[in-house]
Amino acid sequence: MTDQSANAYWRMGGITVPEVEDFLYAMLPPRDEVLAEMEVDAGKNDVPIVGPAVARLLYQLATISGAKKIFEMGSAIGYSTIWWARAVGDGGRVVYTDGDQKRADKARRYFDRAGVSQLITIRVGDALEFLSEEKEQYDIIFNDIDKTDYPRVFRLALPRLKSGGLFITDNVLWSGRVIKPNPDATTKAILEFNKLIYGSPELFTTILPLRDGVAVCVKK
């Protein structure tokens, strides 16, 4: 594992013991030039990306489920978007959303270099508003926006997810803060969200303690 990987912003920490975390990342195969550059970019500039361990999980879930239509909420520089696009392949579509035009412009350049631009629709603005306007149903909805908005995402996502589709959310263990006393507003929102996804009769939910906690929900 490189020093950049060891100290990268996207490593997070707080869920598994450091030695296990190091082992998981050391086992990962090298990424291609574009993804590797994006990881360095994110590490240097504190850009929130899921990192390679979670990205491989996302790719795997999309491939297993045969997903062709994915709506991504909170795409930043498009790291996870590229993994999604490669998973859906020809004929697939991934909707990128982010509120920062500069990040979107950078993401577009990365998409061009990765050869996946034709599979991605870029939308700059409020991901919640974009999702609320959607009339079609998606195979996967990926939630990685401001954590205080997670309960709102829950309410918007379910009607726009097909039966058998996946609702996937990052950061649901919040570096272990979900078990600490006196949670702040952000942690309270994540706790509320976790109760909603486990309590919903429409979903079958599992939280995976990978990186910062990934919730994988299947719509019944």
Coordinates of C-alpha atoms in Angstrom, one line a residue:
M1 CA 0.0 0.0 0.0
T2 CA 1.3 3.4 -0.9
D3 CA 1.8 6.2 1.6
Q4 CA -0.8 8.2 -0.3
S5 CA -3.3 5.4 0.2
A6 CA -2.4 5.0 3.9
N7 CA -3.0 8.7 4.7
A8 CA -5.8 9.4 2.2
Y9 CA -8.8 11.4 3.2
W10 CA -11.1 8.7 1.9
R11 CA -9.7 6.1 4.3
M12 CA -11.9 7.6 7.1
G13 CA -11.3 5.1 9.9
G14 CA -13.2 4.5 13.1
I15 CA -15.0 1.3 12.2
T16 CA -12.5 -1.6 11.9
V17 CA -9.3 -1.7 13.7
P18 CA -6.4 0.0 11.9
E19 CA -4.5 -3.3 11.2
V20 CA -7.6 -4.8 9.5
E21 CA -8.2 -1.5 7.6
D22 CA -4.6 -1.6 6.3
F23 CA -5.0 -5.3 5.3
L24 CA -8.2 -4.6 3.3
Y25 CA -6.6 -1.7 1.3
A26 CA -3.3 -3.6 0.8
M27 CA -5.1 -6.5 -0.8
L28 CA -6.7 -4.3 -3.5
P29 CA -5.4 -4.6 -7.1
P30 CA -4.0 -1.4 -8.6
R31 CA -6.4 1.0 -10.2
D32 CA -6.0 2.4 -13.7
E33 CA -4.3 5.7 -14.3
V34 CA -7.5 7.8 -14.2
L35 CA -8.8 6.3 -10.9
A36 CA -5.4 6.4 -9.3
E37 CA -5.1 10.1 -10.2
M38 CA -8.5 10.8 -8.8
E39 CA -7.6 9.1 -5.5
V40 CA -4.5 11.3 -5.2
D41 CA -6.6 14.4 -6.1
A42 CA -9.2 13.5 -3.4
G43 CA -6.5 12.9 -0.8
K44 CA -4.7 16.2 -1.5
N45 CA -7.8 18.4 -1.7
D46 CA -10.1 16.7 0.9
V47 CA -12.6 15.8 -1.8
P48 CA -15.1 13.3 -0.5
I49 CA -14.9 10.0 -2.5
V50 CA -15.8 6.5 -1.5
G51 CA -12.4 5.2 -2.1
P52 CA -11.4 1.9 -3.9
A53 CA -12.7 -0.6 -1.4
V54 CA -16.2 0.7 -1.4
A55 CA -16.1 1.4 -5.1
R56 CA -15.4 -2.2 -5.8
L57 CA -18.4 -3.1 -3.7
L58 CA -20.6 -0.7 -5.7
Y59 CA -19.3 -2.2 -9.0
Q60 CA -20.0 -5.7 -7.7
L61 CA -23.6 -4.9 -6.6
A62 CA -24.4 -3.2 -9.9
T63 CA -23.0 -6.1 -11.8
I64 CA -24.8 -8.8 -9.8
S65 CA -28.1 -6.9 -10.0
G66 CA -27.8 -6.3 -13.7
A67 CA -28.4 -2.6 -13.2
K68 CA -28.7 -0.3 -16.2
K69 CA -30.1 2.9 -14.7
I70 CA -28.4 4.4 -11.7
F71 CA -29.1 7.7 -9.9
E72 CA -26.1 9.0 -7.9
M73 CA -26.7 11.7 -5.2
G74 CA -23.5 13.5 -4.4
S75 CA -20.9 12.7 -7.0
A76 CA -18.1 15.1 -6.3
I77 CA -15.3 14.6 -8.9
G78 CA -17.0 11.5 -10.3
Y79 CA -14.9 8.7 -8.8
S80 CA -17.8 6.4 -7.9
T81 CA -19.6 7.6 -11.1
I82 CA -16.9 6.0 -13.2
W83 CA -17.2 2.7 -11.3
W84 CA -21.0 2.8 -11.8
A85 CA -20.6 3.6 -15.5
R86 CA -18.2 0.7 -16.1
A87 CA -20.6 -1.6 -14.3
V88 CA -23.7 -0.7 -16.3
G89 CA -21.8 -0.8 -19.6
D90 CA -23.2 -0.2 -23.1
G91 CA -26.8 0.8 -23.0
G92 CA -26.6 1.8 -19.4
R93 CA -27.1 5.3 -17.9
V94 CA -25.7 6.9 -14.7
V95 CA -27.0 10.3 -13.5
Y96 CA -24.2 12.3 -11.8
T97 CA -25.4 15.1 -9.4
D98 CA -23.4 17.6 -7.5
G99 CA -23.9 21.2 -6.4
D100 CA -20.4 22.5 -7.3
Q101 CA -19.9 23.5 -11.0
K102 CA -16.1 23.3 -10.7
R103 CA -16.3 19.7 -9.4
A104 CA -18.7 18.8 -12.2
D105 CA -16.3 20.3 -14.8
K106 CA -13.4 18.3 -13.3
A107 CA -15.6 15.2 -13.3
R108 CA -16.5 15.7 -16.9
R109 CA -12.8 15.7 -17.8
Y110 CA -12.2 12.5 -15.9
F111 CA -15.2 10.9 -17.6
D112 CA -13.7 11.8 -21.0
R113 CA -10.3 10.3 -20.1
A114 CA -12.0 7.2 -18.7
G115 CA -14.0 6.7 -21.8
V116 CA -17.4 6.6 -20.1
S117 CA -18.8 10.1 -20.9
Q118 CA -21.5 8.6 -23.2
L119 CA -23.0 6.7 -20.3
I120 CA -23.2 9.6 -17.8
T121 CA -25.8 12.5 -17.5
I122 CA -24.3 15.4 -15.6
R123 CA -26.7 17.5 -13.5
V124 CA -25.3 20.4 -11.4
G125 CA -27.5 21.6 -8.5
D126 CA -29.6 20.1 -5.7
A127 CA -29.6 16.3 -5.9
L128 CA -32.8 16.2 -3.8
E129 CA -34.6 18.5 -6.2
F130 CA -33.4 16.5 -9.2
L131 CA -34.6 13.2 -7.6
S132 CA -37.9 14.7 -6.7
E133 CA -38.5 15.6 -10.3
E134 CA -37.8 12.1 -11.6
K135 CA -40.7 10.2 -13.1
E136 CA -39.0 7.0 -13.9
Q137 CA -37.8 4.3 -11.6
Y138 CA -34.1 3.3 -11.2
D139 CA -32.3 0.1 -10.7
I140 CA -30.0 1.7 -8.1
I141 CA -30.1 4.9 -6.1
F142 CA -26.9 5.8 -4.4
N143 CA -27.0 8.3 -1.6
D144 CA -23.9 10.2 -0.6
I145 CA -25.0 13.8 0.0
D146 CA -25.1 16.0 3.1
K147 CA -25.8 13.7 5.9
T148 CA -28.4 16.0 7.5
D149 CA -30.5 15.3 4.4
Y150 CA -30.5 11.5 4.7
P151 CA -34.0 11.2 6.1
R152 CA -35.3 13.3 3.2
V153 CA -33.5 11.1 0.8
F154 CA -35.2 8.0 2.2
R155 CA -38.6 9.5 1.6
L156 CA -37.8 10.5 -2.0
A157 CA -35.8 7.5 -3.0
L158 CA -38.2 4.6 -2.4
P159 CA -41.0 5.7 -4.9
R160 CA -38.3 6.1 -7.6
L161 CA -36.7 2.7 -7.0
K162 CA -37.9 -0.3 -8.9
S163 CA -39.0 -3.5 -7.1
G164 CA -35.8 -5.5 -6.6
G165 CA -33.7 -2.3 -6.9
L166 CA -31.0 -1.3 -4.6
F167 CA -30.9 1.8 -2.3
I168 CA -27.3 2.2 -1.3
T169 CA -26.0 4.8 1.2
D170 CA -22.5 5.7 2.3
N171 CA -21.3 6.9 5.7
V172 CA -24.0 5.3 7.8
L173 CA -21.6 4.5 10.7
W174 CA -20.0 8.0 10.6
S175 CA -16.6 7.0 11.9
G176 CA -18.2 5.3 14.8
R177 CA -20.0 8.4 16.0
V178 CA -23.4 6.6 15.8
I179 CA -22.6 4.8 19.1
K180 CA -21.2 7.9 21.0
P181 CA -23.3 9.7 23.6
N182 CA -24.7 13.2 22.9
P183 CA -24.8 13.0 19.1
D184 CA -24.7 16.2 17.1
A185 CA -27.3 17.1 14.5
T186 CA -25.5 15.3 11.7
T187 CA -25.2 12.1 13.7
K188 CA -28.8 12.3 14.8
A189 CA -29.9 12.5 11.1
I190 CA -27.8 9.4 10.3
L191 CA -29.3 7.6 13.3
E192 CA -32.8 8.5 12.2
F193 CA -32.0 7.3 8.7
N194 CA -30.7 4.0 9.9
K195 CA -33.9 3.4 11.9
L196 CA -35.9 4.3 8.8
I197 CA -34.2 1.9 6.5
Y198 CA -34.3 -1.0 8.9
G199 CA -37.9 -0.2 10.0
S200 CA -39.3 0.1 6.5
P201 CA -41.5 -2.8 5.4
E202 CA -40.5 -2.0 1.8
L203 CA -36.8 -2.6 2.3
F204 CA -34.6 -5.5 3.3
T205 CA -31.5 -3.8 4.8
T206 CA -27.9 -4.7 5.7
I207 CA -25.2 -2.3 7.0
L208 CA -21.8 -3.4 6.0
P209 CA -18.9 -2.1 8.3
L210 CA -16.7 -1.3 5.3
R211 CA -14.7 2.0 5.5
D212 CA -17.4 4.3 7.0
G213 CA -20.4 2.0 6.8
V214 CA -22.4 1.2 3.7
A215 CA -26.1 0.5 3.9
V216 CA -27.4 -1.9 1.2
C217 CA -31.2 -2.0 0.9
V218 CA -33.2 -4.1 -1.5
K219 CA -36.7 -2.9 -2.3
K220 CA -39.2 -5.7 -2.0

